[in-house]
Coordinates of C-alpha atoms in Angstrom, one line a residue:
X952 CA 22.6 15.7 0.3
X953 CA 22.9 18.3 -2.5
X954 CA 21.4 15.9 -5.0
X955 CA 17.9 14.6 -4.6
X956 CA 18.3 11.0 -3.3
X957 CA 16.3 8.5 -5.4
X958 CA 15.6 6.2 -2.5
X959 CA 13.8 9.0 -0.7
X960 CA 11.5 9.5 -3.7
X961 CA 10.9 5.7 -3.7
X962 CA 10.0 5.9 0.0
X963 CA 7.6 8.8 -0.7
X964 CA 6.1 6.6 -3.5
X965 CA 5.5 3.8 -1.0
X966 CA 4.1 6.2 1.6
X967 CA 1.7 7.9 -0.8
X968 CA 0.2 4.5 -1.7
X969 CA -0.2 3.9 2.1
X970 CA -2.0 7.2 2.3
X971 CA -4.4 6.1 -0.4
X972 CA -5.0 2.8 1.4
X973 CA -5.7 4.8 4.6
X974 CA -8.5 6.7 2.9
X975 CA -9.9 3.6 1.2
X976 CA -12.3 1.1 2.9
X977 CA -9.4 -1.3 3.5
X978 CA -10.0 -3.1 6.8
X979 CA -6.4 -2.6 7.9
X980 CA -6.2 1.1 7.1
X981 CA -5.8 2.3 10.6
X982 CA -2.4 0.7 10.9
X983 CA -1.1 3.0 8.2
X984 CA -1.6 5.9 10.6
X985 CA 1.2 4.4 12.7
X986 CA 3.8 5.8 10.4
X987 CA 2.8 7.3 7.1
X988 CA 2.5 11.0 8.0
X989 CA 5.3 11.1 10.5
X990 CA 7.5 9.5 7.8
X991 CA 6.7 12.3 5.4
X992 CA 7.8 14.8 7.9
X993 CA 11.0 12.9 8.7
X994 CA 11.9 12.7 5.0
X995 CA 11.2 16.4 4.6
X996 CA 13.6 17.0 7.4
X997 CA 16.2 14.9 5.6
X998 CA 15.8 17.2 2.6
X999 CA 16.0 20.4 4.5
X1000 CA 18.5 23.1 3.4
X1001 CA 19.5 26.3 5.0
X1002 CA 18.7 29.7 3.5
X1003 CA 15.3 28.8 2.3
X1004 CA 13.3 31.5 0.5
X1005 CA 10.0 31.2 2.3
X1006 CA 8.2 33.6 -0.1
X1007 CA 9.0 31.1 -2.9
X1008 CA 8.1 28.2 -0.7
X1009 CA 4.7 29.7 0.2
X1010 CA 3.9 30.3 -3.5
X1011 CA 5.3 26.9 -4.5
X1012 CA 3.0 25.0 -2.1
X1013 CA 0.0 27.3 -1.7
X1014 CA -0.8 27.9 -5.4
X1015 CA -1.4 24.1 -5.8
X1016 CA -3.2 24.1 -2.5
X1017 CA -5.8 26.6 -3.6
X1018 CA -6.0 25.1 -7.1
X1019 CA -6.6 21.6 -5.7
X1020 CA -9.1 23.1 -3.1
X1021 CA -11.2 24.3 -6.1
X1022 CA -10.9 20.9 -7.8
X1023 CA -11.9 19.1 -4.6
X1024 CA -15.0 21.3 -4.2
X1025 CA -16.0 20.7 -7.9
X1026 CA -15.6 16.9 -7.4
X1027 CA -18.0 17.2 -4.4
X1028 CA -20.5 19.0 -6.7
X1029 CA -20.0 16.3 -9.3
X1030 CA -20.9 13.7 -6.7
X1031 CA -23.8 15.7 -5.2
X1032 CA -25.1 18.0 -8.0
X1033 CA -27.9 19.3 -5.8
X1034 CA -25.4 21.1 -3.6
X1035 CA -23.7 23.0 -6.5
X1036 CA -23.9 26.7 -6.4
X1037 CA -21.5 29.7 -6.4
X1038 CA -22.4 30.5 -2.8
X1039 CA -21.7 26.9 -1.7
X1040 CA -18.4 27.0 -3.6
X1041 CA -17.3 30.2 -1.8
X1042 CA -18.5 29.1 1.6
X1043 CA -16.6 25.7 1.2
X1044 CA -13.5 27.5 0.0
X1045 CA -13.4 29.5 3.3
X1046 CA -13.0 26.1 5.1
X1047 CA -10.0 25.3 2.9
X1048 CA -8.4 28.6 3.8
X1049 CA -9.0 27.8 7.5
X1050 CA -7.5 24.4 6.8
X1051 CA -6.7 21.6 9.3
X1052 CA -9.6 19.5 10.7
X1053 CA -12.1 21.7 8.9
X1054 CA -11.3 20.0 5.6
X1055 CA -11.5 16.4 4.7
X1056 CA -8.5 14.6 3.4
X1057 CA -4.9 15.7 3.4
X1058 CA -5.1 19.4 3.0
X1059 CA -3.8 19.9 6.6
X1060 CA -0.4 18.5 5.6
X1061 CA 0.9 21.4 3.6
X1062 CA 0.3 24.3 6.1
X1063 CA 1.7 22.2 8.9
X1064 CA 4.8 21.3 6.9
X1065 CA 5.4 24.9 5.9
X1066 CA 5.0 26.3 9.4
X1067 CA 7.3 23.5 10.8
X1068 CA 9.9 24.2 8.2
X1069 CA 9.7 27.9 8.9
X1070 CA 10.0 27.4 12.7
X1071 CA 12.9 25.0 12.3
X1072 CA 14.8 27.5 10.2
X1073 CA 14.2 30.2 12.7
X1074 CA 15.4 28.0 15.6
X1075 CA 18.5 27.0 13.8
X1076 CA 19.4 30.6 12.9
X1077 CA 18.9 31.9 16.4
X1078 CA 20.0 29.0 18.7
X1079 CA 22.7 26.5 19.0
X1080 CA 21.9 22.9 18.4
X1081 CA 21.5 21.8 22.0
X1082 CA 18.9 24.5 22.6
X1083 CA 17.1 23.8 19.4
X1084 CA 16.7 20.1 20.4
X1085 CA 15.7 21.1 23.9
X1086 CA 13.0 23.5 22.6
X1087 CA 11.6 21.0 20.1
X1088 CA 11.6 18.3 22.8
X1089 CA 9.6 20.4 25.2
X1090 CA 7.2 21.2 22.4
X1091 CA 6.8 17.4 21.7
X1092 CA 6.0 16.8 25.4
X1093 CA 3.7 19.8 25.6
X1094 CA 1.6 18.8 22.6
X1095 CA 1.2 15.3 24.0
X1096 CA -0.1 16.8 27.3
X1097 CA -2.5 18.9 25.3
X1098 CA -3.7 15.8 23.3
X1099 CA -4.1 13.7 26.5
X1100 CA -5.9 16.4 28.4
X1101 CA -8.0 18.2 25.8
X1102 CA -8.6 16.0 22.8
X1103 CA -11.3 13.3 23.3
X1104 CA -10.2 9.7 23.6
X1105 CA -12.7 8.7 20.9
X1106 CA -11.8 9.9 17.4
X1107 CA -15.5 10.4 16.5
X1108 CA -15.9 12.9 19.3
X1109 CA -13.3 15.4 17.8
X1110 CA -15.7 18.1 16.6
X1111 CA -15.6 21.7 15.6
X1112 CA -14.7 23.0 19.0
X1113 CA -11.2 21.3 18.6
X1114 CA -10.6 22.9 15.2
X1115 CA -7.7 25.2 15.1
X1116 CA -6.6 27.3 12.1
X1117 CA -4.1 25.4 9.9
X1118 CA -4.0 22.6 12.4
X1119 CA -1.5 24.7 14.4
X1120 CA -1.8 22.4 17.4
X1121 CA -0.2 19.6 15.2
X1122 CA 2.9 21.7 14.5
X1123 CA 5.0 20.9 17.6
X1124 CA 4.7 17.1 16.9
X1125 CA 5.4 17.6 13.2
X1126 CA 8.4 19.8 14.1
X1127 CA 9.8 17.0 16.2
X1128 CA 9.6 14.5 13.4
X1129 CA 11.1 17.1 11.0
X1130 CA 14.0 17.7 13.3
X1131 CA 14.6 13.9 13.6
X1132 CA 14.9 13.8 9.8
X1133 CA 17.3 16.7 9.7
X1134 CA 19.7 15.5 12.5
X1135 CA 19.6 12.0 11.0
X1136 CA 21.4 13.3 7.9
X1137 CA 24.8 12.5 9.6
X1138 CA 23.9 8.8 10.1
X1139 CA 21.7 8.2 7.1
X1140 CA 24.3 6.1 5.4
X1141 CA 24.0 3.6 8.2
X1142 CA 20.2 3.6 8.1
X1143 CA 19.8 2.6 4.4
X1144 CA 21.9 -0.6 4.5
X1145 CA 20.6 -4.1 4.1
X1146 CA 21.4 -4.8 7.7
X1147 CA 19.4 -1.7 8.8
X1148 CA 16.5 -3.0 6.6
X1149 CA 16.4 -6.4 8.3
X1150 CA 16.9 -5.1 11.8
X1151 CA 14.2 -2.4 11.5
X1152 CA 11.9 -4.9 9.7
X1153 CA 12.3 -7.2 12.7
X1154 CA 11.7 -4.4 15.1
X1155 CA 8.4 -3.5 13.2
X1156 CA 7.2 -7.1 13.5
X1157 CA 8.1 -7.1 17.2
X1158 CA 6.2 -3.9 17.7
X1159 CA 3.2 -5.3 15.9
X1160 CA 3.3 -8.4 18.2
X1161 CA 3.7 -6.3 21.3
X1162 CA 0.8 -4.1 20.3
X1163 CA -1.6 -7.1 20.1
X1164 CA -0.1 -9.4 22.7
X1165 CA -0.1 -6.6 25.4
X1166 CA -3.3 -5.2 24.2
X1167 CA -1.9 -1.8 23.6
X1168 CA -3.9 -1.1 20.5
X1169 CA -1.7 1.8 19.5
X1170 CA -3.3 4.4 17.3
X1171 CA -2.3 8.0 16.3
X1172 CA -3.8 10.5 13.9
X1173 CA -1.8 13.6 13.4
X1174 CA -4.5 15.6 11.6
X1175 CA -7.0 15.1 14.4
X1176 CA -4.3 15.8 17.1
X1177 CA -4.8 12.3 18.4
X1178 CA -1.4 11.3 20.0
X1179 CA -1.7 9.8 23.4
X1180 CA 1.6 8.1 24.0
X1181 CA 4.9 10.1 24.3
X1182 CA 7.0 6.9 24.0
X1183 CA 5.1 4.9 21.3
X1184 CA 4.5 8.0 19.2
X1185 CA 8.3 8.2 18.8
X1186 CA 9.4 4.6 18.6
X1187 CA 6.8 3.2 16.3
X1188 CA 6.9 5.8 13.5
X1189 CA 10.7 5.9 13.7
X1190 CA 11.1 2.1 13.3
X1191 CA 8.7 2.0 10.4
X1192 CA 10.3 5.0 8.7
X1193 CA 13.8 3.5 8.9
X1194 CA 12.4 0.3 7.4
X1195 CA 10.7 2.0 4.5
X1196 CA 13.8 4.2 3.7
X1197 CA 16.1 1.2 3.9
X1198 CA 13.8 -1.0 1.8
X1199 CA 13.5 1.8 -0.8
X1200 CA 17.3 2.0 -1.0
X1201 CA 17.8 -1.7 -1.4
X1202 CA 14.9 -2.3 -3.8
X1203 CA 16.1 -4.1 -6.9
X1204 CA 16.3 -1.9 -10.0
X1205 CA 13.5 -2.5 -12.4
X1206 CA 10.0 -1.3 -13.3
X1207 CA 8.7 -1.4 -9.8
X1208 CA 11.5 0.8 -8.5
X1209 CA 11.0 3.3 -11.5
X1210 CA 7.3 3.3 -10.9
X1211 CA 7.6 4.0 -7.1
X1212 CA 10.2 6.7 -7.9
X1213 CA 7.7 8.4 -10.3
X1214 CA 5.0 8.2 -7.7
X1215 CA 7.3 9.8 -5.1
X1216 CA 8.4 12.6 -7.4
X1217 CA 4.7 13.4 -8.1
X1218 CA 3.4 12.6 -4.6
X1219 CA 1.9 16.1 -4.2
X1220 CA -0.5 15.6 -7.1
X1221 CA -1.4 12.1 -5.9
X1222 CA -1.9 13.4 -2.4
X1223 CA -4.5 15.9 -3.5
X1224 CA -6.3 13.9 -6.3
X1225 CA -6.6 10.4 -4.9
X1226 CA -9.4 11.0 -2.5
X1227 CA -11.9 12.8 -4.7
X1228 CA -11.2 10.3 -7.5
X1229 CA -11.5 7.3 -5.2
X1230 CA -14.7 8.6 -3.6
X1231 CA -16.2 9.2 -7.1
X1232 CA -15.2 5.7 -8.1
X1233 CA -17.0 4.1 -5.1
X1234 CA -20.1 6.3 -5.7
X1235 CA -20.3 5.1 -9.3
X1236 CA -19.1 1.5 -8.6
X1237 CA -19.9 0.7 -4.9
X1238 CA -18.6 -2.9 -5.3
X1239 CA -15.2 -1.6 -6.4
X1240 CA -14.0 -1.7 -2.7
X1241 CA -10.6 -0.7 -1.5
X1242 CA -8.9 -2.2 -4.5
X1243 CA -10.8 -0.1 -7.0
X1244 CA -10.4 2.9 -4.8
X1245 CA -6.7 2.5 -4.5
X1246 CA -6.1 1.7 -8.2
X1247 CA -8.3 4.5 -9.5
X1248 CA -7.0 7.0 -6.9
X1249 CA -3.4 6.2 -7.9
X1250 CA -3.5 5.8 -11.7
X1251 CA -6.0 8.4 -12.5
X1252 CA -4.1 10.9 -10.4
X1253 CA -0.9 9.9 -12.4
X1254 CA -2.8 10.4 -15.6
X1255 CA -3.9 13.9 -14.4
X1256 CA -0.3 14.6 -13.5
X1257 CA 0.8 13.6 -17.1
X1258 CA -1.8 16.1 -18.5
X1259 CA -0.9 19.0 -16.4
X1260 CA 2.8 18.5 -17.1
X1261 CA 2.2 19.5 -20.8
X1262 CA 1.4 23.2 -20.0
X1263 CA 3.4 25.9 -18.2
X1264 CA 0.2 27.4 -16.8
X1265 CA -1.1 24.1 -15.3
X1266 CA 2.4 23.3 -13.9
X1267 CA 2.3 26.6 -12.1
X1268 CA -1.3 26.0 -10.9
X1269 CA -1.1 22.4 -9.9
X1270 CA 2.6 21.6 -9.3
X1271 CA 3.9 24.9 -8.0
X1272 CA 6.6 25.1 -10.6
X1273 CA 7.3 28.8 -10.5
X1274 CA 9.0 30.7 -13.4
X1275 CA 12.7 31.2 -12.7
X1276 CA 13.5 34.4 -14.5
X1277 CA 17.1 34.7 -15.6
X1278 CA 18.8 37.4 -17.7
X1279 CA 20.0 36.1 -21.0
X1280 CA 22.1 37.7 -23.7
X1281 CA 22.0 36.8 -27.4
X1282 CA 25.1 37.3 -29.4
X1283 CA 25.3 36.6 -33.2
X1284 CA 28.3 36.7 -35.5
X1285 CA 28.7 35.7 -39.1
X1286 CA 31.8 33.8 -38.1
X1287 CA 30.0 31.6 -35.7
X1288 CA 28.3 28.3 -36.5
X1289 CA 25.7 28.8 -33.8
X1290 CA 23.8 31.4 -31.9
X1291 CA 24.9 31.7 -28.3
X1292 CA 22.5 32.4 -25.4
X1293 CA 24.7 33.5 -22.5
X1294 CA 23.0 33.0 -19.1
X1295 CA 24.5 35.6 -16.9
X1296 CA 26.7 35.4 -15.1
X1297 CA 27.8 31.7 -15.7
X1298 CA 27.4 29.7 -18.8
X1299 CA 26.9 29.8 -22.5
X1300 CA 24.0 27.8 -24.2
X1301 CA 24.5 27.3 -28.0
X1302 CA 21.5 27.3 -30.2
X1303 CA 22.3 25.7 -33.7
X1304 CA 21.7 28.0 -36.6
X1305 CA 19.4 26.8 -39.3
X1306 CA 19.1 27.7 -43.0
X1307 CA 16.0 29.8 -42.2
X1308 CA 17.7 31.8 -39.4
X1309 CA 20.8 32.4 -41.5
X1310 CA 18.7 34.0 -44.2
X1311 CA 16.8 36.3 -41.8
X1312 CA 19.9 37.6 -40.0
X1313 CA 22.1 40.2 -41.5
X1314 CA 25.9 39.9 -41.1
X1315 CA 26.5 42.1 -38.1
X1316 CA 26.7 41.6 -34.3
X1317 CA 23.4 41.7 -32.5
X1318 CA 23.3 41.9 -28.7
X1319 CA 19.9 41.6 -27.1
X1320 CA 19.0 41.7 -23.4
X1321 CA 16.7 38.7 -22.8
X1322 CA 15.3 38.9 -19.2
X1323 CA 8.9 36.7 -22.0
X1324 CA 7.4 34.1 -19.8
X1325 CA 8.3 31.4 -22.2
X1326 CA 9.5 27.8 -22.3
X1327 CA 12.5 26.4 -24.1
X1328 CA 10.1 25.7 -26.9
X1329 CA 10.3 29.5 -27.7
X1330 CA 14.0 29.3 -28.1
X1331 CA 13.9 26.2 -30.2
X1332 CA 11.5 27.9 -32.6
X1333 CA 13.0 31.3 -32.4
X1334 CA 12.3 33.6 -35.4
X1335 CA 15.3 35.9 -35.4
X1336 CA 13.8 38.6 -37.6
X1337 CA 11.4 39.5 -34.8
X1338 CA 14.3 40.2 -32.3
X1339 CA 15.2 43.8 -31.9
X1340 CA 18.1 45.3 -30.0
X1341 CA 17.1 46.8 -26.7
X1342 CA 13.9 44.8 -26.5
X1343 CA 13.6 42.6 -23.4
X1344 CA 12.6 39.0 -23.4
X1345 CA 12.1 36.3 -20.6
X1346 CA 12.9 32.7 -20.7
X1347 CA 11.6 30.3 -18.0
X1348 CA 13.5 27.6 -16.1
X1349 CA 16.8 27.2 -14.4
X1350 CA 18.2 25.8 -17.6
X1351 CA 17.1 25.5 -21.2

């Protein structure tokens, strides 16, 4: 599990498209609620690693959270210009800080994920596995009792009185799915086979049949704390998640696989951008329907992702790619054919010398401490005559 597994990114690509469909006027959107958000938590659990730096995690996810909050508010002003004002922007932004049910769309997911990850880490560090599973299981049961007894049976009746900061009441359920993902690591190789794909696919079809034949009419909505069945809320999301992961692993290599992988890798940007783009599309072109909403929400989000990937600043603001400062040392010798950037304490990174750099450097050893917020473009276009011994520089990224 050290390497990022491609099929999990493909699964996330499929799931983020299902999220777009959920928010579109697609007539069958409600069935995406059966599995899409639980599956994201399960996959996150599969990717969990110990010794997480939660300060970095907070910055990594909350810088884009607040950046996209501002973008979302500006899109609302674009759709309804009469509401635009600084005061309205600030009052709206407060809702995004509060999070959860107070904000439309998917903004609830990031705080719940971070809290779940933090709690899971603390549980694992302080308790043995049987106790961790017991505590999480009790939380799963308790949060269902809360939903059954407190949350209205009609989704439209869930109003402000049921809003809790950061959707904190959803965390026990999310934590359960997260834990399932983590403990499934040991058997994941059995869950991604073709056999598992056909068996889980058949199970999904059977569950759909039972839902309608027995008039269960299953529905769950994590954001709105609407989960009324302790049994079905476990079985149905789990079956669909296994099917999606297995399908992703067995998808034939080609453009579709590459595209879904790209969507999965950049699912955070799509998650935030698809709704304002889709809503604006329907406002301008009401006849676009769910197809227009989905296509614009997906492809315009990917175009936005392409644009923000071109700048360090926008990558920090919208993708949470934080600078990874590392101390470098530059050594130069007239007997070398290249400049060497030594990344302490491990490896050497050679930078080929050019005719221009050879003329600007005198024949003597120069050792410079290099801990500038710069990209590798800086090193590629390095002007050596500007380097001075004892002056400090920064380079950005885990590798050049």
